[in-house]
Amino acid sequence: MTRQSVLETLRSAAPVIAPSLLKCDFGNLQREVALLEPCGETLFHWDAMDGHFVPNLSYGAMVVERVRPMTRRLFDAHLMLSDPEKYIDGFIKAGCECITFHIEAVPEPTELLRRLRDADVVAGLALNPGTPVDRLFPYLEDVDQVLVMSVEPGFGGQKFIPKALDKLHALRKRMPADALLSVDGGIDPSTIGAAAAAGAQVFVAGSAVFDEPDYDAAIRELRKQAQDART
Ligand code: DX5
Ligand code: ZN
């Protein structure tokens, strides 16, 4: 799929729920993927952590590559890595349609964003709760997706930081209309509405999906809360 058609698919499916596989059962990845299959248009969110940019380790492109043949859902790699440029090719080869790296790791992100676009991959830029939103403003023309962190990156299961809402508002006003606005951390049925009202279109959800007994019901409820808040 081309970068433009991936963006078009996600835009028209919004609100899109992006299950964060960080919270899934790694002992049975095949089953987890199968359980997500009937959940409508979703974006698989892969959290790669290097134990340096964040105080935790997770998985790399090898794991994503093995899951790729199991599903036709779109994949987004969220790179919480100090040197994303070293790993990007691996995640592209693994079949990720979207790749998102952090401005705190790459303070001058233009070149890397262009490299992603040149590879026909959706170019994403993430920012941490402590980073002022205007750090992103100079790069918005080169970005296809902005990911606003609403928790400190590194772990699932944390509480939503409401200050992220101001950032979403400010970004939505400035971002090109065809670029996607995403939010990651502490998204559940009680927080997703405010994020949707603030302009988010993609909602990463770890605990709110994988801690629930019925993933389809959990995703439907999240989607409904987001839809209700936008109308
Ligand atoms: C945090 C990750 C998130 C996390 C979300 O570093 O980027 O994607 O897994 O998990 P919840 O939804 O539980 O906050
Ligand atoms: Zn994430």
Short mmCIF file of C-alpha atoms and ligand atoms in Angstrom, two decimals:
data_model
loop_
_atom_site.label_atom_id
_atom_site.label_comp_id
_atom_site.label_asym_id
_atom_site.label_seq_id
_atom_site.Cartn_x
_atom_site.Cartn_y
_atom_site.Cartn_z
CA MET A 1 0.00 0.00 0.00
CA THR A 2 1.29 3.48 -0.79
CA ARG A 3 1.82 6.07 1.91
CA GLN A 4 -1.02 8.16 0.50
CA SER A 5 -3.49 5.28 0.52
CA VAL A 6 -2.52 4.33 4.09
CA LEU A 7 -3.17 7.92 5.17
CA GLU A 8 -6.46 7.99 3.28
CA THR A 9 -7.56 4.68 4.88
CA LEU A 10 -6.78 5.91 8.39
CA ARG A 11 -8.33 9.34 7.84
CA SER A 12 -11.57 7.89 6.57
CA ALA A 13 -11.72 5.25 9.33
CA ALA A 14 -11.19 7.82 12.12
CA PRO A 15 -11.62 7.50 15.04
CA VAL A 16 -9.03 4.73 14.73
CA ILE A 17 -8.17 2.62 17.75
CA ALA A 18 -4.53 1.50 17.78
CA PRO A 19 -4.05 -1.45 20.14
CA SER A 20 -0.61 -1.21 21.78
CA LEU A 21 0.85 -4.71 21.53
CA LEU A 22 3.15 -3.84 24.42
CA LYS A 23 0.31 -4.97 26.66
CA CYS A 24 -0.52 -8.18 24.80
CA ASP A 25 0.26 -11.77 25.76
CA PHE A 26 3.67 -12.36 24.13
CA GLY A 27 3.40 -16.03 24.98
CA ASN A 28 0.65 -16.31 22.43
CA LEU A 29 1.05 -13.61 19.81
CA GLN A 30 -0.77 -15.58 17.12
CA ARG A 31 -3.86 -15.86 19.30
CA GLU A 32 -3.72 -12.16 20.23
CA VAL A 33 -3.57 -11.18 16.55
CA ALA A 34 -6.50 -13.49 15.75
CA LEU A 35 -8.56 -11.92 18.56
CA LEU A 36 -7.93 -8.46 17.05
CA GLU A 37 -9.01 -9.56 13.58
CA PRO A 38 -12.78 -8.96 13.94
CA CYS A 39 -12.32 -5.53 15.59
CA GLY A 40 -12.82 -3.38 12.48
CA GLU A 41 -10.16 -1.02 11.10
CA THR A 42 -7.37 -0.84 13.66
CA LEU A 43 -3.73 0.20 13.53
CA PHE A 44 -1.36 -2.20 15.29
CA HIS A 45 0.89 -0.07 17.49
CA TRP A 46 4.35 -1.59 18.06
CA ASP A 47 6.30 -0.04 20.95
CA ALA A 48 10.04 -0.53 20.42
CA MET A 49 12.14 0.43 23.46
CA ASP A 50 15.92 0.41 23.82
CA GLY A 51 16.45 0.74 27.60
CA HIS A 52 18.22 4.05 26.89
CA PHE A 53 15.74 6.52 25.47
CA VAL A 54 13.26 5.03 27.93
CA PRO A 55 13.95 2.95 31.06
CA ASN A 56 12.55 -0.26 29.60
CA LEU A 57 13.24 -2.84 26.91
CA SER A 58 10.64 -4.36 24.63
CA TYR A 59 11.16 -5.90 21.17
CA GLY A 60 12.58 -5.07 17.79
CA ALA A 61 11.76 -5.48 14.11
CA MET A 62 12.34 -9.26 14.18
CA VAL A 63 9.19 -9.78 16.24
CA VAL A 64 7.11 -7.46 14.06
CA GLU A 65 8.34 -9.24 10.92
CA ARG A 66 7.09 -12.58 12.25
CA VAL A 67 3.64 -11.16 12.98
CA ARG A 68 3.33 -9.43 9.60
CA PRO A 69 2.07 -12.51 7.69
CA MET A 70 -0.61 -13.12 10.33
CA THR A 71 -2.75 -10.07 9.52
CA ARG A 72 -3.49 -7.44 6.89
CA ARG A 73 -4.01 -4.71 9.51
CA LEU A 74 -1.82 -1.63 9.20
CA PHE A 75 1.32 -1.49 11.39
CA ASP A 76 2.78 1.58 13.11
CA ALA A 77 6.18 1.28 14.81
CA HIS A 78 6.57 3.68 17.74
CA LEU A 79 10.34 3.92 18.13
CA MET A 80 11.32 4.88 21.67
CA LEU A 81 14.96 4.59 20.71
CA SER A 82 17.90 6.97 21.04
CA ASP A 83 19.12 6.23 17.49
CA PRO A 84 16.02 5.56 15.40
CA GLU A 85 17.94 6.12 12.16
CA LYS A 86 19.85 2.87 12.80
CA TYR A 87 16.68 0.79 13.03
CA ILE A 88 14.26 2.34 10.57
CA ASP A 89 15.25 0.11 7.65
CA GLY A 90 14.55 -2.99 9.76
CA PHE A 91 11.05 -1.82 10.59
CA ILE A 92 10.37 -0.93 6.95
CA LYS A 93 11.56 -4.38 5.90
CA ALA A 94 9.36 -5.91 8.60
CA GLY A 95 6.36 -4.41 6.80
CA CYS A 96 5.40 -1.36 8.90
CA GLU A 97 3.29 1.10 6.93
CA CYS A 98 3.91 3.86 9.49
CA ILE A 99 7.01 4.67 11.53
CA THR A 100 7.05 7.17 14.36
CA PHE A 101 10.17 8.42 16.14
CA HIS A 102 10.72 11.01 18.89
CA ILE A 103 11.79 14.63 18.48
CA GLU A 104 13.68 14.30 21.79
CA ALA A 105 15.86 11.62 20.15
CA VAL A 106 16.28 13.51 16.86
CA PRO A 107 16.12 17.26 17.52
CA GLU A 108 16.55 18.03 13.79
CA PRO A 109 14.13 15.48 12.33
CA THR A 110 13.68 16.78 8.75
CA GLU A 111 16.12 14.40 7.08
CA LEU A 112 14.74 11.30 8.78
CA LEU A 113 11.14 12.30 8.07
CA ARG A 114 12.01 12.73 4.40
CA ARG A 115 13.76 9.36 4.37
CA LEU A 116 10.52 7.77 5.56
CA ARG A 117 8.45 9.53 2.95
CA ASP A 118 10.96 8.60 0.25
CA ALA A 119 10.47 4.98 1.32
CA ASP A 120 6.69 5.49 0.90
CA VAL A 121 6.16 5.07 4.65
CA VAL A 122 3.90 7.30 6.78
CA ALA A 123 6.32 9.63 8.61
CA GLY A 124 5.45 10.08 12.28
CA LEU A 125 6.92 12.35 14.92
CA ALA A 126 6.21 11.88 18.64
CA LEU A 127 6.65 14.23 21.57
CA ASN A 128 6.96 13.55 25.28
CA PRO A 129 4.79 15.17 27.98
CA GLY A 130 7.64 17.47 29.05
CA THR A 131 8.44 18.76 25.55
CA PRO A 132 6.73 22.01 24.54
CA VAL A 133 4.43 21.59 21.57
CA ASP A 134 6.03 24.44 19.60
CA ARG A 135 9.16 22.27 19.17
CA LEU A 136 7.18 20.48 16.46
CA PHE A 137 5.87 23.53 14.62
CA PRO A 138 8.86 23.99 12.26
CA TYR A 139 8.51 20.41 10.97
CA LEU A 140 4.79 20.01 10.42
CA GLU A 141 5.05 20.18 6.62
CA ASP A 142 7.31 17.11 6.66
CA VAL A 143 5.13 15.06 9.04
CA ASP A 144 2.26 12.71 8.15
CA GLN A 145 1.39 11.80 11.74
CA VAL A 146 2.03 13.53 15.08
CA LEU A 147 1.91 11.32 18.17
CA VAL A 148 1.28 13.21 21.39
CA MET A 149 2.37 11.24 24.45
CA SER A 150 -0.13 11.55 27.27
CA VAL A 151 2.09 9.53 29.66
CA GLU A 152 5.86 9.31 30.10
CA PRO A 153 6.96 6.75 27.53
CA GLY A 154 8.29 3.42 28.74
CA PHE A 155 5.40 1.59 30.35
CA GLY A 156 1.76 0.78 29.78
CA GLY A 157 -0.87 1.21 32.45
CA GLN A 158 -0.14 4.81 33.47
CA LYS A 159 -2.59 7.62 34.09
CA PHE A 160 -3.55 10.05 31.29
CA ILE A 161 -1.87 13.48 31.64
CA PRO A 162 -4.57 16.09 30.82
CA LYS A 163 -2.02 18.67 29.64
CA ALA A 164 -1.79 16.58 26.46
CA LEU A 165 -5.20 18.00 25.50
CA ASP A 166 -3.80 21.53 25.06
CA LYS A 167 -1.10 20.12 22.79
CA LEU A 168 -3.66 18.29 20.67
CA HIS A 169 -5.69 21.49 20.28
CA ALA A 170 -2.64 23.53 19.31
CA LEU A 171 -1.42 20.93 16.83
CA ARG A 172 -4.78 20.38 15.14
CA LYS A 173 -4.99 24.09 14.43
CA ARG A 174 -1.55 24.16 12.80
CA MET A 175 -1.20 20.79 11.13
CA PRO A 176 -2.01 20.32 7.46
CA ALA A 177 -5.57 18.96 7.16
CA ASP A 178 -4.41 15.66 5.65
CA ALA A 179 -1.94 14.84 8.46
CA LEU A 180 -3.00 12.56 11.29
CA LEU A 181 -3.10 13.48 14.96
CA SER A 182 -2.58 10.63 17.44
CA VAL A 183 -2.49 10.29 21.19
CA ASP A 184 -0.73 7.60 23.24
CA GLY A 185 -0.97 6.75 26.92
CA GLY A 186 -3.74 6.31 29.46
CA ILE A 187 -6.47 6.18 26.80
CA ASP A 188 -9.60 4.46 28.14
CA PRO A 189 -13.36 5.03 27.88
CA SER A 190 -13.16 7.88 30.40
CA THR A 191 -10.32 9.81 28.70
CA ILE A 192 -10.79 9.13 24.99
CA GLY A 193 -13.68 11.57 24.58
CA ALA A 194 -11.66 14.60 25.66
CA ALA A 195 -8.81 13.58 23.36
CA ALA A 196 -11.23 13.20 20.44
CA ALA A 197 -12.82 16.58 21.16
CA ALA A 198 -9.32 18.08 21.17
CA GLY A 199 -8.79 16.81 17.62
CA ALA A 200 -7.11 13.41 17.93
CA GLN A 201 -8.00 10.86 15.22
CA VAL A 202 -5.86 7.87 16.26
CA PHE A 203 -5.99 6.56 19.83
CA VAL A 204 -3.35 4.18 21.12
CA ALA A 205 -4.76 1.90 23.78
CA GLY A 206 -2.84 -0.79 25.63
CA SER A 207 -4.47 -1.59 28.97
CA ALA A 208 -7.95 -0.52 27.82
CA VAL A 209 -7.85 -3.31 25.22
CA PHE A 210 -5.59 -6.07 26.53
CA ASP A 211 -6.71 -5.96 30.17
CA GLU A 212 -10.28 -6.52 29.01
CA PRO A 213 -11.76 -9.98 28.46
CA ASP A 214 -13.35 -9.11 25.08
CA TYR A 215 -11.07 -7.06 22.79
CA ASP A 216 -13.79 -6.44 20.21
CA ALA A 217 -16.19 -5.06 22.83
CA ALA A 218 -13.41 -2.93 24.37
CA ILE A 219 -12.44 -1.44 20.99
CA ARG A 220 -16.08 -0.82 20.06
CA GLU A 221 -16.66 1.02 23.32
CA LEU A 222 -13.55 3.19 22.81
CA ARG A 223 -14.60 3.99 19.25
CA LYS A 224 -18.11 4.88 20.40
CA GLN A 225 -16.87 7.22 23.14
CA ALA A 226 -14.58 8.96 20.64
CA GLN A 227 -17.37 9.26 18.06
CA ASP A 228 -19.86 10.64 20.59
CA ALA A 229 -17.37 13.29 21.71
CA ARG A 230 -16.84 14.49 18.15
CA THR A 231 -20.50 14.92 17.24
C1 DX5 B 1 4.10 3.82 26.49
C2 DX5 B 1 3.68 3.29 25.15
C3 DX5 B 1 2.23 3.13 25.01
C4 DX5 B 1 1.60 2.19 26.02
C5 DX5 B 1 0.15 2.50 26.12
O1 DX5 B 1 5.46 4.02 26.46
O2 DX5 B 1 4.12 4.17 24.14
O3 DX5 B 1 1.88 2.78 23.68
O4 DX5 B 1 1.79 0.84 25.73
O5 DX5 B 1 -0.39 1.73 27.13
P1 DX5 B 1 -1.65 2.26 27.98
O6 DX5 B 1 -2.77 2.38 27.02
O7 DX5 B 1 -1.84 1.17 28.99
O8 DX5 B 1 -1.26 3.57 28.59
ZN ZN B 2 3.36 3.79 22.07
#
